[in-house]
Short mmCIF file of C-alpha atoms in Angstrom, two decimals:
data_model
loop_
_atom_site.label_atom_id
_atom_site.label_comp_id
_atom_site.label_asym_id
_atom_site.label_seq_id
_atom_site.Cartn_x
_atom_site.Cartn_y
_atom_site.Cartn_z
CA MET B 1 53.51 163.16 75.90
CA SER B 2 54.64 160.05 77.77
CA HIS B 3 52.58 158.77 80.68
CA LEU B 4 55.77 157.77 82.50
CA MET B 5 56.27 159.41 85.88
CA ASN B 6 58.99 162.03 85.53
CA THR B 7 61.56 160.37 87.81
CA TYR B 8 64.50 160.40 85.35
CA ALA B 9 66.08 163.11 83.22
CA ARG B 10 66.25 160.66 80.34
CA LEU B 11 68.60 161.28 77.44
CA PRO B 12 66.86 161.59 74.06
CA ILE B 13 67.88 158.22 72.58
CA ALA B 14 66.45 154.71 72.76
CA PHE B 15 68.43 151.53 72.18
CA SER B 16 67.06 148.81 69.94
CA HIS B 17 69.66 146.07 70.43
CA GLY B 18 73.15 145.29 71.64
CA ASN B 19 75.98 142.88 71.05
CA GLY B 20 78.96 142.48 73.38
CA SER B 21 80.14 145.92 74.46
CA TRP B 22 78.18 147.75 71.77
CA VAL B 23 74.59 148.98 71.64
CA THR B 24 72.65 150.41 68.73
CA ASP B 25 69.95 153.05 68.98
CA SER B 26 66.66 153.23 67.08
CA GLU B 27 68.31 155.41 64.43
CA GLY B 28 71.05 152.88 63.77
CA LYS B 29 73.91 154.65 65.57
CA ARG B 30 76.34 152.42 67.51
CA TYR B 31 77.79 153.23 70.94
CA LEU B 32 80.63 151.70 72.93
CA ASP B 33 79.07 150.84 76.28
CA ALA B 34 81.38 151.78 79.14
CA LEU B 35 78.51 151.84 81.65
CA SER B 36 76.81 148.44 81.20
CA GLY B 37 73.48 149.64 82.56
CA ILE B 38 75.29 150.94 85.69
CA ALA B 39 77.24 147.75 86.41
CA VAL B 40 74.34 145.47 85.47
CA ASN B 41 75.24 143.91 82.11
CA THR B 42 78.15 141.89 83.52
CA LEU B 43 78.50 139.77 80.37
CA GLY B 44 77.79 142.61 77.97
CA HIS B 45 74.81 142.45 75.66
CA ASN B 46 73.34 139.40 73.97
CA HIS B 47 75.79 136.92 75.46
CA PRO B 48 74.83 133.62 73.81
CA ARG B 49 75.10 131.52 76.98
CA LEU B 50 72.92 133.87 79.02
CA VAL B 51 70.37 134.37 76.24
CA ALA B 52 70.02 130.60 75.73
CA ALA B 53 69.71 129.85 79.45
CA VAL B 54 67.07 132.53 80.04
CA ALA B 55 65.08 131.48 76.96
CA GLU B 56 65.19 127.83 77.95
CA GLN B 57 64.09 128.58 81.52
CA ALA B 58 61.31 130.87 80.27
CA GLY B 59 60.03 127.94 78.22
CA ARG B 60 59.90 125.76 81.34
CA LEU B 61 58.83 127.98 84.24
CA LEU B 62 59.08 131.75 84.75
CA HIS B 63 57.94 132.03 88.33
CA ALA B 64 57.10 129.89 91.32
CA SER B 65 56.12 131.26 94.68
CA ASN B 66 58.54 131.04 97.58
CA LEU B 67 55.81 129.03 99.29
CA PHE B 68 57.45 126.12 97.46
CA ARG B 69 61.01 124.91 96.94
CA ILE B 70 62.82 126.45 93.97
CA PRO B 71 65.78 124.23 93.00
CA GLU B 72 67.48 126.93 90.90
CA GLN B 73 67.36 129.28 93.88
CA GLU B 74 68.85 126.65 96.16
CA ARG B 75 71.73 126.04 93.76
CA LEU B 76 72.34 129.77 93.50
CA ALA B 77 72.43 130.12 97.30
CA ASP B 78 74.99 127.31 97.45
CA ARG B 79 77.21 128.94 94.82
CA LEU B 80 77.11 132.41 96.37
CA CYS B 81 77.86 131.09 99.85
CA GLU B 82 80.71 129.00 98.45
CA LEU B 83 82.21 132.04 96.73
CA SER B 84 81.69 134.48 99.61
CA GLY B 85 82.19 132.43 102.77
CA MET B 86 78.66 133.21 103.91
CA LYS B 87 76.21 130.64 105.37
CA GLU B 88 72.81 131.55 103.95
CA ALA B 89 71.11 133.71 101.34
CA PHE B 90 67.87 135.63 100.97
CA PHE B 91 66.82 136.61 97.45
CA CYS B 92 64.93 139.70 96.37
CA ASN B 93 64.76 141.91 93.27
CA SER B 94 67.10 144.88 93.74
CA GLY B 95 69.93 146.41 95.71
CA CYS B 96 67.75 148.51 97.94
CA GLU B 97 65.70 145.43 98.87
CA ALA B 98 68.89 143.54 99.68
CA ASN B 99 69.98 146.43 101.89
CA GLU B 100 66.55 146.58 103.53
CA ALA B 101 66.98 142.91 104.45
CA ALA B 102 70.41 143.68 105.92
CA ILE B 103 69.03 146.56 107.98
CA LYS B 104 66.19 144.38 109.25
CA LEU B 105 68.64 141.62 110.20
CA ALA B 106 70.74 144.07 112.21
CA ARG B 107 67.71 145.52 113.99
CA PHE B 108 66.29 142.07 114.64
CA LEU B 109 69.54 141.02 116.30
CA GLY B 110 69.56 144.22 118.34
CA HIS B 111 66.09 143.56 119.70
CA GLU B 112 67.08 139.99 120.56
CA GLN B 113 69.94 141.51 122.59
CA GLY B 114 67.52 143.76 124.47
CA ILE B 115 68.31 147.00 122.61
CA ASP B 116 65.01 148.86 122.15
CA SER B 117 66.24 151.28 119.46
CA PRO B 118 69.12 149.62 117.57
CA ALA B 119 71.41 151.94 115.61
CA ILE B 120 73.56 151.33 112.53
CA VAL B 121 76.71 153.32 111.72
CA VAL B 122 76.69 154.53 108.09
CA MET B 123 79.08 156.62 106.01
CA GLU B 124 79.05 160.07 104.49
CA ARG B 125 78.52 160.01 100.69
CA ALA B 126 77.10 156.48 100.92
CA PHE B 127 74.29 155.37 98.65
CA HIS B 128 72.23 152.37 99.78
CA GLY B 129 68.95 152.87 97.92
CA ARG B 130 65.75 154.88 97.64
CA THR B 131 63.30 153.05 99.90
CA MET B 132 62.70 154.91 103.14
CA ALA B 133 65.15 152.92 105.27
CA THR B 134 67.90 152.73 102.64
CA LEU B 135 67.39 156.40 101.76
CA SER B 136 67.83 157.24 105.44
CA ALA B 137 71.07 155.22 105.48
CA THR B 138 72.26 157.06 102.36
CA GLY B 139 74.63 160.02 102.82
CA ASN B 140 73.19 162.26 100.12
CA ARG B 141 71.02 165.17 101.24
CA LYS B 142 69.96 165.89 97.67
CA ALA B 143 68.43 162.42 97.39
CA GLN B 144 66.79 162.73 100.81
CA ALA B 145 65.29 166.20 100.37
CA GLY B 146 61.51 166.24 100.37
CA PHE B 147 61.08 162.82 101.96
CA GLU B 148 61.41 163.71 105.62
CA PRO B 149 60.84 162.49 108.24
CA LEU B 150 63.55 159.96 107.53
CA VAL B 151 63.83 156.66 109.34
CA SER B 152 65.77 157.02 112.60
CA GLY B 153 68.47 154.71 113.86
CA PHE B 154 71.41 155.67 111.63
CA VAL B 155 74.60 157.31 112.89
CA ARG B 156 76.72 158.93 110.18
CA VAL B 157 80.53 159.16 110.11
CA PRO B 158 83.14 160.20 107.52
CA TYR B 159 84.25 157.49 105.10
CA ASN B 160 87.55 155.78 105.94
CA ASP B 161 87.57 157.30 109.45
CA LEU B 162 88.01 154.50 111.98
CA GLU B 163 88.59 156.90 114.87
CA ALA B 164 85.18 158.46 114.34
CA ILE B 165 83.60 155.01 114.64
CA ARG B 166 85.64 154.22 117.74
CA ALA B 167 84.37 157.46 119.30
CA ILE B 168 80.79 156.36 118.63
CA ALA B 169 81.59 152.96 120.18
CA ARG B 170 82.65 154.70 123.39
CA HIS B 171 79.46 156.73 123.73
CA ASN B 172 76.60 154.99 121.91
CA LYS B 173 75.56 151.68 123.44
CA LYS B 174 72.73 151.13 120.97
CA VAL B 175 74.90 150.49 117.91
CA VAL B 176 74.45 146.98 116.50
CA ALA B 177 76.12 147.21 113.07
CA VAL B 178 78.26 149.18 110.63
CA MET B 179 77.19 149.45 106.98
CA LEU B 180 79.97 149.99 104.45
CA GLU B 181 80.32 150.21 100.69
CA ILE B 182 83.78 148.82 99.97
CA ILE B 183 83.77 151.14 96.96
CA GLN B 184 81.30 154.02 96.94
CA GLY B 185 79.87 154.10 93.42
CA GLU B 186 77.35 156.93 93.52
CA GLY B 187 79.60 158.77 95.96
CA GLY B 188 82.37 159.12 93.36
CA ILE B 189 84.29 155.81 93.15
CA ASN B 190 85.77 156.16 96.65
CA LEU B 191 87.73 153.14 97.92
CA ALA B 192 87.80 152.00 101.53
CA ASP B 193 91.40 151.56 102.68
CA HIS B 194 92.39 147.97 103.45
CA ALA B 195 93.66 149.06 106.88
CA PHE B 196 90.31 150.74 107.55
CA GLN B 197 88.42 147.59 106.57
CA ARG B 198 90.57 145.37 108.78
CA GLY B 199 90.33 147.80 111.68
CA LEU B 200 86.58 147.98 111.25
CA ARG B 201 86.31 144.19 111.26
CA ALA B 202 88.33 144.05 114.48
CA LEU B 203 86.22 146.80 116.07
CA CYS B 204 82.97 145.02 115.15
CA ASP B 205 84.33 141.80 116.64
CA ASP B 206 85.34 143.58 119.82
CA ARG B 207 81.96 145.31 120.20
CA GLY B 208 79.78 142.42 119.04
CA TRP B 209 78.54 144.47 116.06
CA LEU B 210 77.64 143.17 112.63
CA LEU B 211 79.72 144.30 109.66
CA ILE B 212 77.48 144.82 106.62
CA CYS B 213 79.20 145.18 103.24
CA ASP B 214 77.06 146.71 100.50
CA GLU B 215 78.46 145.21 97.29
CA VAL B 216 75.46 146.01 95.13
CA GLN B 217 77.63 147.85 92.61
CA CYS B 218 81.14 146.49 93.22
CA GLY B 219 80.36 142.79 93.69
CA MET B 220 80.32 139.85 91.26
CA GLY B 221 83.87 140.07 89.97
CA ARG B 222 83.88 143.71 88.94
CA THR B 223 86.87 144.70 91.07
CA GLY B 224 89.03 141.66 90.33
CA THR B 225 87.73 139.36 93.07
CA TRP B 226 84.24 137.91 93.41
CA PHE B 227 83.57 140.38 96.22
CA ALA B 228 85.46 143.60 96.90
CA PHE B 229 85.86 142.82 100.61
CA GLN B 230 88.12 139.91 99.63
CA HIS B 231 90.91 142.30 98.62
CA ALA B 232 91.41 143.19 102.29
CA GLY B 233 91.12 139.60 103.49
CA ILE B 234 88.12 140.23 105.74
CA VAL B 235 84.81 138.38 106.07
CA PRO B 236 81.70 140.48 106.78
CA ASP B 237 78.65 139.23 108.64
CA ILE B 238 76.29 140.40 105.88
CA VAL B 239 76.89 141.04 102.18
CA THR B 240 74.34 142.59 99.82
CA LEU B 241 74.31 142.08 96.05
CA ALA B 242 72.22 143.01 93.01
CA LYS B 243 73.10 144.84 89.75
CA GLY B 244 75.58 142.48 88.04
CA LEU B 245 74.31 139.31 89.73
CA GLY B 246 71.79 138.42 87.01
CA GLY B 247 73.60 139.85 84.00
CA GLY B 248 70.62 142.09 83.27
CA VAL B 249 67.76 140.12 84.83
CA PRO B 250 66.62 141.79 88.08
CA ILE B 251 67.76 139.96 91.21
CA GLY B 252 69.17 140.95 94.59
CA ALA B 253 70.64 138.92 97.43
CA CYS B 254 71.40 139.36 101.11
CA LEU B 255 74.01 136.88 102.35
CA ALA B 256 74.63 136.25 106.04
CA THR B 257 76.99 134.35 108.31
CA GLY B 258 77.98 134.24 111.98
CA LYS B 259 75.49 135.90 114.31
CA ALA B 260 73.51 137.20 111.33
CA ALA B 261 72.76 133.70 110.05
CA GLY B 262 69.74 131.82 111.32
CA LEU B 263 68.02 134.96 112.62
CA PHE B 264 65.10 135.17 110.22
CA GLN B 265 62.38 132.57 110.59
CA PRO B 266 59.17 132.10 108.52
CA GLY B 267 57.16 135.30 108.63
CA ASN B 268 60.06 137.63 109.50
CA HIS B 269 60.83 138.62 105.91
CA GLY B 270 59.88 137.73 102.35
CA SER B 271 59.69 138.59 98.67
CA THR B 272 57.08 137.57 96.10
CA PHE B 273 59.40 137.54 93.09
CA GLY B 274 62.76 137.12 94.82
CA GLY B 275 64.90 134.28 93.48
CA ASN B 276 62.30 132.96 91.07
CA PRO B 277 63.40 130.32 88.52
CA LEU B 278 64.12 132.85 85.75
CA ALA B 279 66.20 135.22 87.88
CA ALA B 280 68.07 132.40 89.63
CA THR B 281 68.91 130.77 86.29
CA ALA B 282 70.24 134.07 84.95
CA ALA B 283 72.45 134.49 88.03
CA LEU B 284 73.73 130.90 87.93
CA THR B 285 74.61 131.29 84.25
CA THR B 286 76.33 134.62 84.87
CA ILE B 287 78.50 133.02 87.55
CA GLU B 288 79.34 130.07 85.30
CA VAL B 289 80.37 132.31 82.40
CA ILE B 290 82.50 134.53 84.65
CA GLU B 291 84.34 131.44 85.87
CA GLN B 292 84.70 129.64 82.55
CA GLU B 293 85.79 132.71 80.57
CA GLY B 294 88.24 133.92 83.23
CA LEU B 295 86.51 137.29 83.50
CA ILE B 296 87.70 138.15 87.00
CA ALA B 297 91.37 138.12 86.01
CA HIS B 298 90.36 139.86 82.78
CA ALA B 299 88.69 142.66 84.77
CA VAL B 300 91.99 143.28 86.58
CA SER B 301 94.10 143.52 83.42
CA VAL B 302 91.64 145.53 81.33
CA GLY B 303 90.89 147.87 84.22
CA GLU B 304 94.60 148.52 84.65
CA GLN B 305 94.93 149.13 80.91
CA ILE B 306 92.15 151.75 81.04
CA ARG B 307 93.50 153.54 84.12
CA GLN B 308 97.08 153.62 82.84
CA GLY B 309 95.97 154.64 79.37
CA LEU B 310 93.93 157.53 80.72
CA ALA B 311 96.77 158.58 83.04
CA ARG B 312 99.14 158.77 80.06
CA ALA B 313 96.65 160.48 77.77
CA LEU B 314 95.66 163.06 80.38
CA ALA B 315 99.13 163.67 81.82
CA GLY B 316 99.71 167.38 82.25
CA GLN B 317 96.01 168.16 82.65
CA ARG B 318 96.10 169.88 86.04
CA SER B 319 92.31 169.88 86.15
CA VAL B 320 92.31 166.07 86.41
CA VAL B 321 92.34 165.58 90.18
CA ASP B 322 92.56 161.79 90.28
CA ILE B 323 92.10 158.60 88.29
CA ARG B 324 91.15 155.81 90.66
CA GLY B 325 89.29 152.55 90.96
CA GLN B 326 89.71 148.81 91.07
CA GLY B 327 89.19 146.37 88.23
CA LEU B 328 86.43 147.62 85.96
CA MET B 329 85.09 150.19 88.41
CA ILE B 330 86.87 153.42 87.50
CA GLY B 331 86.46 157.11 88.33
CA ILE B 332 88.12 160.16 86.77
CA GLU B 333 87.73 163.12 89.11
CA LEU B 334 87.93 166.61 87.63
CA ASP B 335 88.19 169.94 89.43
CA ARG B 336 84.83 171.13 88.14
CA PRO B 337 81.30 169.84 87.48
CA CYS B 338 81.37 167.79 84.28
CA GLY B 339 77.85 166.48 83.72
CA GLU B 340 77.83 167.76 80.15
CA LEU B 341 80.48 165.16 79.29
CA VAL B 342 77.67 162.59 79.20
CA THR B 343 75.96 164.25 76.23
CA ARG B 344 79.30 165.01 74.57
CA ALA B 345 80.17 161.33 74.88
CA LEU B 346 76.84 160.31 73.38
CA ALA B 347 77.58 162.45 70.34
CA ALA B 348 80.95 160.66 70.10
CA GLY B 349 79.31 157.21 70.32
CA LEU B 350 80.29 156.47 73.91
CA LEU B 351 78.20 155.64 76.98
CA ILE B 352 79.58 156.97 80.28
CA ASN B 353 78.17 158.48 83.45
CA VAL B 354 79.03 161.35 85.80
CA THR B 355 78.47 160.96 89.53
CA ALA B 356 79.15 163.21 92.53
CA ASP B 357 79.07 166.12 90.02
CA LYS B 358 82.78 165.92 89.17
CA VAL B 359 83.58 162.23 88.66
CA VAL B 360 83.35 160.43 85.31
CA ARG B 361 82.26 156.90 86.19
CA LEU B 362 83.21 153.92 84.03
CA LEU B 363 81.63 150.49 84.57
CA PRO B 364 82.29 148.49 81.40
CA PRO B 365 81.08 144.89 81.08
CA LEU B 366 83.53 142.26 82.32
CA THR B 367 83.78 141.04 78.72
CA PHE B 368 85.30 144.37 77.59
CA SER B 369 88.16 143.58 75.20
CA ASN B 370 91.64 145.12 75.13
CA GLU B 371 90.78 146.73 71.79
CA GLU B 372 87.61 148.22 73.23
CA ALA B 373 89.57 149.46 76.25
CA GLN B 374 91.94 151.30 73.94
CA GLU B 375 89.00 152.72 72.00
CA LEU B 376 87.47 153.94 75.25
CA VAL B 377 90.73 155.60 76.35
CA THR B 378 91.15 157.32 72.98
CA ARG B 379 87.61 158.66 72.78
CA LEU B 380 87.27 159.64 76.44
CA ALA B 381 90.66 161.32 76.77
CA ALA B 382 89.87 163.45 73.73
CA LEU B 383 86.48 164.42 75.17
CA ILE B 384 87.92 165.33 78.56
CA GLY B 385 90.74 167.29 76.97
CA GLU B 386 88.30 169.30 74.83
CA PHE B 387 86.02 169.89 77.82
CA LEU B 388 88.87 171.15 80.01
CA SER B 389 90.22 173.42 77.28
CA VAL B 390 87.11 175.59 77.39
CA PRO B 391 87.67 178.56 79.75
#
């Protein structure tokens, strides 16, 4: 019996190695990876540039405390701020830590403004993490159950409902920020309307609130721009990143601009491992490869190929509610729970995920080829068709 804490319902396979969009298990079976470690393996598996950069950095210096300057971290902060329009960056190890930093920034600003109990508007079906503050911000009662009392200071509204937020603005004078996933990943691949995003930006400006965009899952080129908020032409005050930032090496980031920049001073926040030389090198290399291989434009075209291919292959299936997404972040919503499709896909040599009970989630690496996209469409459409044919 394993001594691992039983926090995951792990599937009964173990992978031994991977190459590109394919992984091989310990028994020698190959799988087409349409999940990429839940949007983590941006460059697929065993990308030669990333492998070489990480190995070289490991041979020089794995870790240096943030008590000292870390040149790789400084270069990474420069690149991310250049790409995002932000002014400064804090580095940590995960998405929930990045979101914790964002929450702390918002509360810190609130206290500076004389608000004794600052509140943050959050969305239904949101997922911001599993630490106590980010769990409290999350809109998933199943994830929260058993961990009460939750952290106070969060006001929940329906997703894409600007009027609900305006109503809160009229009655709650303690709000300091709004926290938004541009695309809700765990919530079922739900997209924030561009008009909603622009209206929210205008409302935050009018009220002096911070706009926090959680791009932990949808950032780093996955949707066809470096950051998903760029599709709507807005600029948030805070952006959070993780998952795909390091191409598989754990790293998170909280980027800030405007009133959110310059708030934290020494002693206000920190991270032992955050932005160490190894993680920063992995992120810098991931960014370089995305740029030099044209992977952002590629994500647009391949994502469109997958969505259109599935729409054609599943046409006439009335149980397919919707096929939606942006770039290589795709959801196929069915009219019934479909968790068993994950194990059916494994048997067919395909890695997928089901979220929000009824949504098949696809998050292929940005290096996914056109041939692999067609293979994915062929295999997945057949699986969904067989699943829906059972009474």
